[in-house]
Amino acid sequence: MPDVFADLVGQDEAVATLRHAAAAAAAVLRAAHPVAVGSGQAEVEGQPGVDPGAGMTHAWIFTGPPGSGRSVAARAFAAALQCAYGTGCGECPGCHTTMTGTHADVRLVVPEGLSIGVGEMRALVLRAASTPSGGRWQIVIIEDADRLTEAAGNALLKAIEEPPPRTVFLLCAPSTHPDDVSVTIRSRCRVVPLRQPPAAAVAEVLVRRDGIAPDVAQWAAAAAQGHVGRARRLARDPEARQRRDAVLAVPRRLTGVGAALDAASALIEAAEAEAEASVAEADAAERAALQTALGAGGTGRGAAGAMRGAAGQLKDLEKRQKSRATRAQRDALDRALVDLAGFYRDALTMALRAPVAPVHTDTAAMAEAGAQKWDAEGALRRLEAVLECRAAIEANVKPRIAVEAMMLTLWKG
Ligand SMILES: [Zn+2]
């Protein structure tokens, strides 16, 4: 098995920082327990000069565009910290259990709804303060830390301000902008910026790790615009490819106001359908599990009270599921908008005769036709309309309103 950083595509600088930190962290443990920690100490490539702690800190933020590998980086770093050799060898139990998500001292928070609540965060912080059972580090990975509620952020801040000695927080967020991460949390963390990986690097990992044919991998990597997970889905999932085709058919359908509004409806409905399909299974399983749990109470003395409690639990579940469905819808719509933005970016670069490869090779001819018709300015206005639509939805404008406004601009220019 390759080492834990192997899947972190095109991020050499970040990987170097994390390797250095993991080595420093291992030195801290060796200094604290000269004998007890790991049989691997002798095999760590000579780091006698490493000052225990230099290069290591207890709170980190991984930033970068979606798909750049924020959570991959956080998980790999967690594995390197739990690695018996302090290197992220990929083979020892510490690495292996962390990478498969079963390490007892690594907790991963993945918000399912629109935000991470304060209750969840408090419970997490409390557990993170306990002594690591494996003798190394307690690690909390928070994906999408930008979705923390203010109260949850405060609970987290308290823990980061007064960290238990062996606890490490790894946060993932799009950026360190105050909208994403509060200034106070940011000031306590070391930032690891990830960049959008080049298409060639994404294609390489699809071929090596997922066994995808090189030509398909290259096409998918370019079409996914550096988003590794998206590239893999495009390469493997025919439905994902169909949805993309439908989105890229939008520009040539915009022949008038009516057509523009129809295109807006179609885009929204497609996102809704995709989201529904993605959460339906989980929803049904959760409902069944809850009903089984509640039904087990039967008709005893406590049954009436249990029924009242049941109604509350069911309501909570429905609320959580609704929030998750909304998130899934927005994510699906956002993917469509990113594809659409890629098309207008192609038209713009063609109008400018810029020597860059198109994002969507399969609609390059249509983009070229657009470039001739609109010129660079018109292509830019359209690209901006798509980006504004994304920003508006992120800022809670009703998706239908934002998408309709965008379609009208895409038609009129
Ligand atoms: Zn290892």
Coordinates of N, CA and C in Angstrom, one line a residue, residues 148-365:
L148 N -20.4 25.4 10.5 CA -20.7 25.4 12.0 C -21.6 26.6 12.3
T149 N -22.6 26.3 13.2 CA -23.4 27.5 13.7 C -22.5 28.3 14.5
E150 N -22.9 29.5 14.8 CA -22.1 30.4 15.6 C -21.9 29.8 17.0
A151 N -22.9 29.2 17.6 CA -22.8 28.6 18.9 C -21.8 27.5 18.9
A152 N -21.9 26.7 17.8 CA -21.0 25.5 17.7 C -19.6 26.0 17.5
G153 N -19.4 27.1 16.8 CA -18.1 27.7 16.6 C -17.5 28.1 17.9
N154 N -18.3 28.7 18.8 CA -17.8 29.1 20.1 C -17.4 28.0 20.9
A155 N -18.2 26.9 20.9 CA -17.8 25.7 21.7 C -16.5 25.2 21.2
L156 N -16.3 25.2 19.9 CA -15.0 24.7 19.3 C -13.9 25.6 19.7
L157 N -14.2 26.9 19.6 CA -13.1 27.9 20.0 C -12.6 27.7 21.4
K158 N -13.5 27.4 22.3 CA -13.1 27.2 23.7 C -12.1 26.1 23.8
A159 N -12.4 25.0 23.1 CA -11.5 23.8 23.1 C -10.2 24.1 22.5
I160 N -10.2 24.9 21.4 CA -9.0 25.2 20.7 C -8.1 26.2 21.5
E161 N -8.8 27.1 22.3 CA -8.1 28.0 23.1 C -7.4 27.4 24.3
E162 N -8.1 26.4 24.9 CA -7.5 25.7 26.0 C -7.4 24.2 25.6
P163 N -6.5 23.8 24.8 CA -6.5 22.5 24.2 C -6.0 21.5 25.3
P164 N -6.7 20.3 25.4 CA -6.1 19.2 26.1 C -4.8 18.8 25.5
P165 N -3.8 18.4 26.3 CA -2.4 18.2 25.7 C -2.3 17.3 24.5
R166 N -3.2 16.3 24.4 CA -3.0 15.4 23.3 C -4.1 15.4 22.2
T167 N -4.8 16.6 22.2 CA -5.9 16.7 21.2 C -5.5 17.5 20.0
V168 N -5.9 17.1 18.9 CA -5.6 17.8 17.6 C -6.8 18.1 16.9
F169 N -7.1 19.3 16.5 CA -8.3 19.6 15.7 C -7.9 19.9 14.2
L170 N -8.5 19.2 13.3 CA -8.3 19.4 11.9 C -9.6 19.9 11.2
L171 N -9.6 21.2 10.8 CA -10.7 21.8 10.2 C -10.6 21.9 8.7
C172 N -11.7 21.7 8.0 CA -11.7 21.8 6.5 C -12.7 22.9 6.2
A173 N -12.2 23.9 5.3 CA -13.1 25.0 4.9 C -12.7 25.5 3.6
P174 N -13.6 26.1 2.8 CA -13.2 26.6 1.5 C -12.1 27.6 1.6
S175 N -12.1 28.5 2.6 CA -11.1 29.6 2.7 C -11.0 30.0 4.1
T176 N -10.1 31.0 4.4 CA -10.1 31.5 5.8 C -10.8 32.8 5.8
H177 N -11.7 33.1 4.8 CA -12.5 34.3 4.9 C -13.4 34.2 6.1
P178 N -13.6 35.4 6.8 CA -14.4 35.4 8.0 C -15.8 34.8 7.8
D179 N -16.3 34.8 6.6 CA -17.6 34.1 6.3 C -17.5 32.6 6.5
D180 N -16.3 32.0 6.3 CA -16.1 30.6 6.4 C -15.6 30.2 7.8
V181 N -14.7 30.9 8.3 CA -14.1 30.6 9.6 C -13.9 31.8 10.4
S182 N -14.4 31.8 11.7 CA -14.3 33.0 12.5 C -12.9 33.5 12.6
V183 N -12.7 34.8 12.8 CA -11.3 35.3 12.9 C -10.6 34.7 14.1
T184 N -11.3 34.5 15.2 CA -10.7 34.0 16.4 C -10.2 32.6 16.2
I185 N -11.1 31.8 15.6 CA -10.7 30.4 15.4 C -9.4 30.4 14.4
R186 N -9.6 31.1 13.4 CA -8.5 31.2 12.4 C -7.1 31.6 13.1
S187 N -7.2 32.5 14.0 CA -6.0 33.0 14.6 C -5.3 31.9 15.5
R188 N -6.0 30.9 15.8 CA -5.4 29.8 16.7 C -5.0 28.7 15.9
C189 N -5.2 28.7 14.6 CA -4.9 27.5 13.7 C -3.8 27.8 12.7
R190 N -3.1 26.7 12.4 CA -2.2 26.8 11.2 C -2.9 26.5 10.0
V191 N -2.7 27.3 8.9 CA -3.5 27.1 7.7 C -2.6 26.3 6.7
V192 N -3.3 25.3 6.1 CA -2.6 24.5 5.0 C -3.4 24.8 3.7
P193 N -3.0 25.7 2.9 CA -3.8 25.9 1.7 C -3.5 24.9 0.6
L194 N -4.6 24.4 0.1 CA -4.5 23.4 -1.0 C -4.9 24.1 -2.3
R195 N -4.3 23.7 -3.4 CA -4.7 24.4 -4.7 C -5.6 23.5 -5.5
Q196 N -6.2 24.0 -6.6 CA -6.9 23.2 -7.5 C -5.9 22.3 -8.2
P197 N -6.0 21.0 -8.1 CA -5.0 20.2 -8.7 C -5.1 20.2 -10.2
P198 N -3.9 20.2 -10.9 CA -4.0 20.2 -12.4 C -4.6 18.9 -12.9
A199 N -5.3 19.1 -14.1 CA -6.1 17.9 -14.7 C -5.2 16.7 -14.8
A200 N -3.9 16.9 -15.2 CA -3.0 15.8 -15.5 C -2.8 15.0 -14.2
A201 N -2.7 15.7 -13.1 CA -2.5 15.0 -11.8 C -3.8 14.2 -11.4
V202 N -4.9 14.8 -11.7 CA -6.2 14.1 -11.3 C -6.3 12.9 -12.2
A203 N -6.0 13.0 -13.5 CA -6.2 11.9 -14.4 C -5.2 10.7 -14.0
E204 N -4.0 11.1 -13.5 CA -3.1 10.1 -13.1 C -3.6 9.3 -11.9
V205 N -4.2 9.9 -11.0 CA -4.7 9.2 -9.8 C -5.9 8.3 -10.2
L206 N -6.7 8.8 -11.1 CA -7.9 8.0 -11.6 C -7.4 6.7 -12.2
V207 N -6.3 6.8 -13.0 CA -5.8 5.6 -13.6 C -5.1 4.7 -12.6
R208 N -4.3 5.3 -11.7 CA -3.5 4.5 -10.8 C -4.4 3.8 -9.7
R209 N -5.3 4.7 -9.1 CA -6.0 4.2 -8.0 C -7.3 3.5 -8.4
D210 N -8.0 4.0 -9.4 CA -9.3 3.5 -9.7 C -9.4 2.6 -10.9
G211 N -8.2 2.5 -11.6 CA -8.1 1.6 -12.7 C -9.0 2.1 -13.9
I212 N -9.1 3.4 -14.1 CA -9.9 3.9 -15.2 C -9.0 4.1 -16.4
A213 N -9.5 3.8 -17.6 CA -8.7 3.9 -18.8 C -8.2 5.3 -19.0
P214 N -6.9 5.4 -19.5 CA -6.3 6.8 -19.5 C -7.1 7.8 -20.3
D215 N -7.7 7.4 -21.4 CA -8.4 8.5 -22.2 C -9.7 9.0 -21.5
V216 N -10.4 8.0 -20.9 CA -11.6 8.4 -20.1 C -11.1 9.3 -18.9
A217 N -10.0 8.9 -18.2 CA -9.5 9.6 -17.1 C -9.2 11.1 -17.5
Q218 N -8.5 11.2 -18.6 CA -8.1 12.6 -19.1 C -9.3 13.4 -19.3
W219 N -10.3 12.9 -20.0 CA -11.5 13.6 -20.3 C -12.2 14.0 -19.0
A220 N -12.4 13.0 -18.1 CA -13.1 13.3 -16.9 C -12.4 14.3 -16.0
A221 N -11.1 14.2 -16.0 CA -10.3 15.2 -15.1 C -10.5 16.6 -15.6
A222 N -10.5 16.8 -17.0 CA -10.6 18.1 -17.5 C -12.1 18.6 -17.3
A223 N -13.0 17.7 -17.5 CA -14.5 18.1 -17.4 C -14.8 18.5 -15.9
A224 N -14.1 17.8 -15.0 CA -14.4 18.1 -13.5 C -13.7 19.3 -13.0
Q225 N -12.8 19.9 -13.8 CA -12.1 21.1 -13.4 C -11.4 21.0 -12.1
G226 N -10.6 19.9 -12.0 CA -9.8 19.8 -10.8 C -10.4 19.2 -9.6
H227 N -11.7 18.8 -9.7 CA -12.4 18.2 -8.6 C -12.3 16.7 -8.7
V228 N -11.5 16.1 -7.8 CA -11.1 14.7 -7.9 C -12.3 13.8 -7.8
G229 N -13.2 14.0 -6.8 CA -14.3 13.1 -6.6 C -15.3 13.2 -7.8
R230 N -15.5 14.4 -8.3 CA -16.4 14.6 -9.4 C -15.8 13.9 -10.7
A231 N -14.5 14.0 -10.8 CA -13.9 13.4 -12.0 C -14.1 11.9 -11.9
R232 N -14.0 11.3 -10.8 CA -14.2 9.8 -10.6 C -15.6 9.5 -11.0
R233 N -16.6 10.3 -10.5 CA -18.0 10.0 -10.7 C -18.3 10.1 -12.2
L234 N -17.7 11.1 -12.9 CA -18.0 11.3 -14.3 C -17.4 10.1 -15.1
A235 N -16.3 9.6 -14.6 CA -15.6 8.5 -15.3 C -16.4 7.2 -15.1
R236 N -17.1 7.1 -14.0 CA -17.7 5.8 -13.7 C -19.2 5.7 -13.8
D237 N -19.9 6.8 -13.6 CA -21.3 6.8 -13.4 C -22.0 7.4 -14.7
P238 N -22.7 6.5 -15.5 CA -23.3 7.0 -16.7 C -24.4 8.0 -16.4
E239 N -25.1 7.9 -15.3 CA -26.1 8.9 -14.9 C -25.5 10.3 -14.7
A240 N -24.3 10.3 -14.0 CA -23.6 11.6 -13.8 C -23.3 12.2 -15.2
R241 N -22.9 11.4 -16.1 CA -22.5 11.9 -17.5 C -23.8 12.4 -18.2
Q242 N -24.9 11.7 -18.0 CA -26.1 12.2 -18.6 C -26.6 13.5 -18.1
R243 N -26.5 13.7 -16.7 CA -26.9 14.9 -16.1 C -26.0 16.1 -16.6
R244 N -24.7 15.8 -16.8 CA -23.8 16.8 -17.3 C -24.1 17.2 -18.7
D245 N -24.5 16.2 -19.5 CA -24.8 16.4 -20.9 C -26.1 17.4 -21.0
A246 N -27.0 17.1 -20.1 CA -28.3 17.9 -20.1 C -27.9 19.4 -19.7
V247 N -27.0 19.5 -18.8 CA -26.6 20.9 -18.4 C -25.9 21.6 -19.5
L248 N -25.1 20.9 -20.2 CA -24.3 21.5 -21.3 C -25.1 21.8 -22.5
A249 N -26.3 21.2 -22.5 CA -27.2 21.5 -23.7 C -28.0 22.8 -23.5
V250 N -27.9 23.3 -22.3 CA -28.7 24.5 -21.9 C -28.3 25.7 -22.9
P251 N -27.0 26.0 -23.1 CA -26.7 27.2 -23.9 C -27.4 27.3 -25.3
R252 N -27.5 26.1 -25.9 CA -28.0 26.2 -27.3 C -29.6 26.2 -27.3
R253 N -30.1 26.0 -26.1 CA -31.6 26.0 -26.0 C -32.2 27.4 -25.7
L254 N -31.3 28.3 -25.4 CA -31.8 29.6 -24.9 C -32.1 30.5 -26.2
T255 N -33.4 30.4 -26.6 CA -33.8 31.1 -27.8 C -34.8 32.2 -27.6
G256 N -35.2 32.4 -26.3 CA -36.1 33.4 -26.0 C -36.4 33.4 -24.5
V257 N -37.3 34.3 -24.1 CA -37.6 34.4 -22.7 C -38.2 33.1 -22.2
G258 N -39.2 32.6 -22.9 CA -39.9 31.4 -22.5 C -38.9 30.3 -22.4
A259 N -38.0 30.1 -23.4 CA -37.1 29.0 -23.4 C -36.1 29.2 -22.2
A260 N -35.8 30.4 -21.9 CA -34.9 30.7 -20.7 C -35.5 30.3 -19.4
L261 N -36.8 30.6 -19.3 CA -37.5 30.2 -18.0 C -37.7 28.7 -18.0
D262 N -38.0 28.1 -19.1 CA -38.1 26.6 -19.2 C -36.8 26.0 -18.7
A263 N -35.7 26.5 -19.2 CA -34.3 26.0 -18.9 C -34.1 26.1 -17.4
A264 N -34.5 27.2 -16.8 CA -34.4 27.4 -15.4 C -35.1 26.3 -14.6
S265 N -36.4 26.1 -15.0 CA -37.2 25.1 -14.4 C -36.5 23.7 -14.5
A266 N -36.1 23.4 -15.7 CA -35.5 22.1 -15.9 C -34.2 21.9 -15.1
L267 N -33.4 22.9 -14.9 CA -32.2 22.8 -14.1 C -32.5 22.6 -12.6
I268 N -33.5 23.3 -12.1 CA -33.9 23.2 -10.7 C -34.5 21.8 -10.5
E269 N -35.4 21.4 -11.4 CA -36.0 20.1 -11.2 C -35.0 18.9 -11.3
A270 N -34.1 19.1 -12.2 CA -33.0 18.0 -12.3 C -32.2 17.9 -11.0
A271 N -31.9 19.1 -10.4 CA -31.2 19.1 -9.1 C -32.0 18.5 -8.0
E272 N -33.3 18.8 -8.0 CA -34.2 18.2 -7.0 C -34.3 16.7 -7.1
A273 N -34.4 16.2 -8.4 CA -34.5 14.8 -8.6 C -33.2 14.1 -8.2
E274 N -32.1 14.7 -8.6 CA -30.8 14.1 -8.2 C -30.6 14.0 -6.7
A275 N -31.0 15.1 -6.0 CA -30.9 15.2 -4.6 C -31.8 14.1 -3.9
E276 N -33.0 14.0 -4.4 CA -34.0 13.1 -3.8 C -33.4 11.7 -3.9
A277 N -32.9 11.3 -5.1 CA -32.4 10.0 -5.3 C -31.2 9.8 -4.3
S278 N -30.4 10.8 -4.1 CA -29.2 10.6 -3.3 C -29.5 10.4 -1.8
V279 N -30.6 11.0 -1.3 CA -30.9 10.9 0.1 C -32.0 9.9 0.4
A280 N -32.8 9.4 -0.6 CA -34.0 8.6 -0.3 C -33.6 7.3 0.5
E281 N -32.5 6.7 0.1 CA -32.2 5.5 0.7 C -31.9 5.7 2.2
A282 N -31.1 6.7 2.5 CA -30.7 7.0 3.9 C -31.9 7.4 4.7
D283 N -32.8 8.2 4.1 CA -34.0 8.6 4.8 C -34.9 7.4 5.2
A284 N -35.1 6.5 4.3 CA -35.9 5.3 4.6 C -35.3 4.4 5.6
A285 N -34.0 4.2 5.6 CA -33.3 3.4 6.5 C -33.4 4.0 7.9
E286 N -33.2 5.3 8.0 CA -33.3 6.0 9.3 C -34.7 5.9 9.9
R287 N -35.7 6.1 9.1 CA -37.1 6.0 9.5 C -37.4 4.6 10.1
A288 N -37.0 3.6 9.3 CA -37.2 2.2 9.7 C -36.5 1.9 11.0
A289 N -35.3 2.4 11.2 CA -34.5 2.1 12.4 C -35.2 2.8 13.6
L290 N -35.7 4.0 13.4 CA -36.4 4.7 14.5 C -37.7 4.0 14.9
Q291 N -38.4 3.6 13.9 CA -39.7 2.9 14.1 C -39.5 1.6 14.9
T292 N -38.4 0.9 14.5 CA -38.1 -0.3 15.2 C -37.8 0.0 16.6
A293 N -37.0 1.0 16.9 CA -36.5 1.3 18.2 C -37.7 1.7 19.1
L294 N -38.6 2.5 18.5 CA -39.8 3.0 19.2 C -40.8 1.9 19.4
G295 N -41.0 1.0 18.4 CA -42.0 -0.1 18.5 C -41.6 -1.1 19.6
A296 N -40.3 -1.1 19.9 CA -39.8 -2.1 20.8 C -40.4 -1.9 22.2
G297 N -40.8 -0.7 22.5 CA -41.4 -0.3 23.8 C -42.6 -1.1 24.2
G298 N -43.5 -1.4 23.2 CA -44.7 -2.2 23.4 C -45.7 -1.4 24.2
T299 N -46.4 -2.1 25.1 CA -47.7 -1.6 25.7 C -47.5 -1.5 27.2
G300 N -46.3 -1.5 27.7 CA -46.1 -1.4 29.2 C -46.6 -0.1 29.8
R301 N -46.3 0.1 31.1 CA -46.7 1.3 31.8 C -46.2 2.5 31.2
G302 N -45.0 2.5 30.7 CA -44.4 3.7 30.2 C -44.8 4.0 28.7
A303 N -45.7 3.2 28.2 CA -46.0 3.3 26.8 C -46.5 4.7 26.4
A304 N -47.4 5.3 27.2 CA -48.0 6.6 26.8 C -46.8 7.7 26.8
G305 N -46.0 7.6 27.8 CA -44.9 8.6 27.8 C -44.0 8.3 26.6
A306 N -43.8 7.1 26.4 CA -42.9 6.7 25.2 C -43.4 7.2 23.9
M307 N -44.8 7.2 23.8 CA -45.4 7.7 22.6 C -45.2 9.1 22.4
R308 N -45.3 9.9 23.5 CA -45.1 11.3 23.4 C -43.6 11.6 23.0
G309 N -42.7 10.9 23.6 CA -41.3 11.0 23.2 C -41.1 10.6 21.8
A310 N -41.8 9.6 21.3 CA -41.6 9.1 20.0 C -42.0 10.2 19.0
A311 N -43.1 10.9 19.2 CA -43.5 12.0 18.3 C -42.4 13.0 18.2
G312 N -41.8 13.4 19.3 CA -40.7 14.3 19.3 C -39.5 13.8 18.5
Q313 N -39.2 12.6 18.7 CA -38.0 12.0 18.0 C -38.2 12.0 16.5
L314 N -39.5 11.6 16.1 CA -39.8 11.5 14.7 C -39.7 12.9 14.1
K315 N -40.2 13.9 14.8 CA -40.1 15.3 14.3 C -38.7 15.7 14.1
D316 N -37.8 15.4 15.1 CA -36.4 15.7 15.0 C -35.8 15.1 13.8
L317 N -36.1 13.8 13.6 CA -35.6 13.1 12.4 C -36.0 13.8 11.1
E318 N -37.3 14.1 11.0 CA -37.8 14.7 9.8 C -37.1 16.1 9.6
K319 N -36.8 16.8 10.6 CA -36.2 18.1 10.5 C -34.7 17.9 10.0
R320 N -34.0 16.9 10.5 CA -32.7 16.6 10.1 C -32.7 16.2 8.6
Q321 N -33.7 15.4 8.3 CA -33.7 14.9 6.9 C -34.0 16.0 5.9
K322 N -34.9 16.9 6.3 CA -35.2 18.0 5.4 C -34.0 18.9 5.2
S323 N -33.3 19.1 6.3 CA -32.1 19.9 6.1 C -31.0 19.3 5.2
R324 N -30.9 18.0 5.4 CA -30.0 17.2 4.5 C -30.4 17.3 3.0
A325 N -31.7 17.2 2.8 CA -32.3 17.2 1.4 C -32.0 18.5 0.8
T326 N -32.2 19.6 1.6 CA -31.9 21.0 1.1 C -30.4 21.1 0.7
R327 N -29.6 20.6 1.5 CA -28.1 20.6 1.3 C -27.8 19.9 0.0
A328 N -28.4 18.7 -0.1 CA -28.1 17.8 -1.3 C -28.6 18.5 -2.6
Q329 N -29.7 19.2 -2.5 CA -30.3 19.9 -3.7 C -29.3 21.1 -4.1
R330 N -28.9 21.8 -3.1 CA -27.9 22.9 -3.4 C -26.6 22.4 -4.0
D331 N -26.1 21.3 -3.4 CA -24.9 20.7 -3.9 C -25.1 20.3 -5.4
A332 N -26.2 19.7 -5.7 CA -26.5 19.2 -7.1 C -26.6 20.4 -8.0
L333 N -27.3 21.4 -7.6 CA -27.4 22.6 -8.4 C -26.1 23.2 -8.6
D334 N -25.3 23.3 -7.6 CA -24.0 23.9 -7.7 C -23.1 23.1 -8.7
R335 N -23.1 21.8 -8.7 CA -22.4 21.1 -9.7 C -22.8 21.4 -11.1
A336 N -24.1 21.6 -11.3 CA -24.6 22.0 -12.6 C -24.0 23.3 -13.0
L337 N -24.0 24.3 -12.0 CA -23.6 25.6 -12.3 C -22.1 25.6 -12.6
V338 N -21.3 24.8 -12.0 CA -19.9 24.7 -12.2 C -19.6 24.2 -13.7
D339 N -20.4 23.2 -14.1 CA -20.3 22.7 -15.5 C -20.6 23.8 -16.5
L340 N -21.7 24.5 -16.2 CA -22.1 25.6 -17.1 C -21.1 26.7 -17.1
A341 N -20.5 27.1 -16.0 CA -19.4 28.1 -15.9 C -18.3 27.6 -16.8
G342 N -18.0 26.3 -16.8 CA -16.9 25.8 -17.6 C -17.1 26.1 -19.1
F343 N -18.3 25.9 -19.5 CA -18.7 26.2 -20.9 C -18.4 27.6 -21.3
Y344 N -18.9 28.6 -20.4 CA -18.7 30.0 -20.8 C -17.2 30.4 -20.6
R345 N -16.5 29.7 -19.7 CA -15.1 30.0 -19.6 C -14.4 29.6 -20.9
D346 N -14.8 28.4 -21.4 CA -14.3 28.0 -22.7 C -14.5 29.0 -23.8
A347 N -15.8 29.5 -23.9 CA -16.1 30.5 -24.9 C -15.2 31.7 -24.7
L348 N -15.0 32.1 -23.5 CA -14.2 33.3 -23.2 C -12.8 33.1 -23.6
T349 N -12.2 32.0 -23.3 CA -10.8 31.8 -23.6 C -10.6 31.6 -25.1
M350 N -11.6 31.1 -25.8 CA -11.6 31.0 -27.3 C -11.7 32.4 -27.9
A351 N -12.6 33.2 -27.3 CA -12.7 34.6 -27.9 C -11.4 35.3 -27.7
L352 N -10.7 35.1 -26.6 CA -9.4 35.7 -26.4 C -8.2 35.1 -27.0
R353 N -8.5 34.0 -27.7 CA -7.4 33.2 -28.3 C -6.4 32.8 -27.3
A354 N -6.8 32.5 -26.1 CA -5.9 32.2 -25.0 C -5.4 30.7 -25.2
P355 N -4.1 30.4 -25.1 CA -3.6 29.1 -25.3 C -3.8 28.1 -24.2
V356 N -5.1 27.9 -23.8 CA -5.4 26.9 -22.7 C -6.4 25.9 -23.3
A357 N -6.3 24.7 -22.7 CA -7.2 23.6 -23.1 C -8.6 23.9 -22.6
P358 N -9.6 23.5 -23.4 CA -11.0 23.7 -23.0 C -11.3 22.8 -21.8
V359 N -12.2 23.3 -21.0 CA -12.7 22.4 -19.9 C -13.5 21.3 -20.4
H360 N -14.5 21.6 -21.3 CA -15.3 20.6 -21.9 C -15.0 20.3 -23.3
T361 N -14.1 19.3 -23.6 CA -13.7 19.1 -24.9 C -14.9 18.7 -25.8
D362 N -15.9 18.1 -25.2 CA -17.1 17.6 -26.1 C -18.0 18.7 -26.5
T363 N -17.9 19.9 -25.9 CA -18.8 21.0 -26.4 C -17.9 22.1 -26.9
A364 N -16.7 21.8 -27.2 CA -15.7 22.9 -27.7 C -16.2 23.6 -28.9
A365 N -16.8 22.8 -29.8 CA -17.3 23.4 -31.1 C -18.4 24.5 -30.8

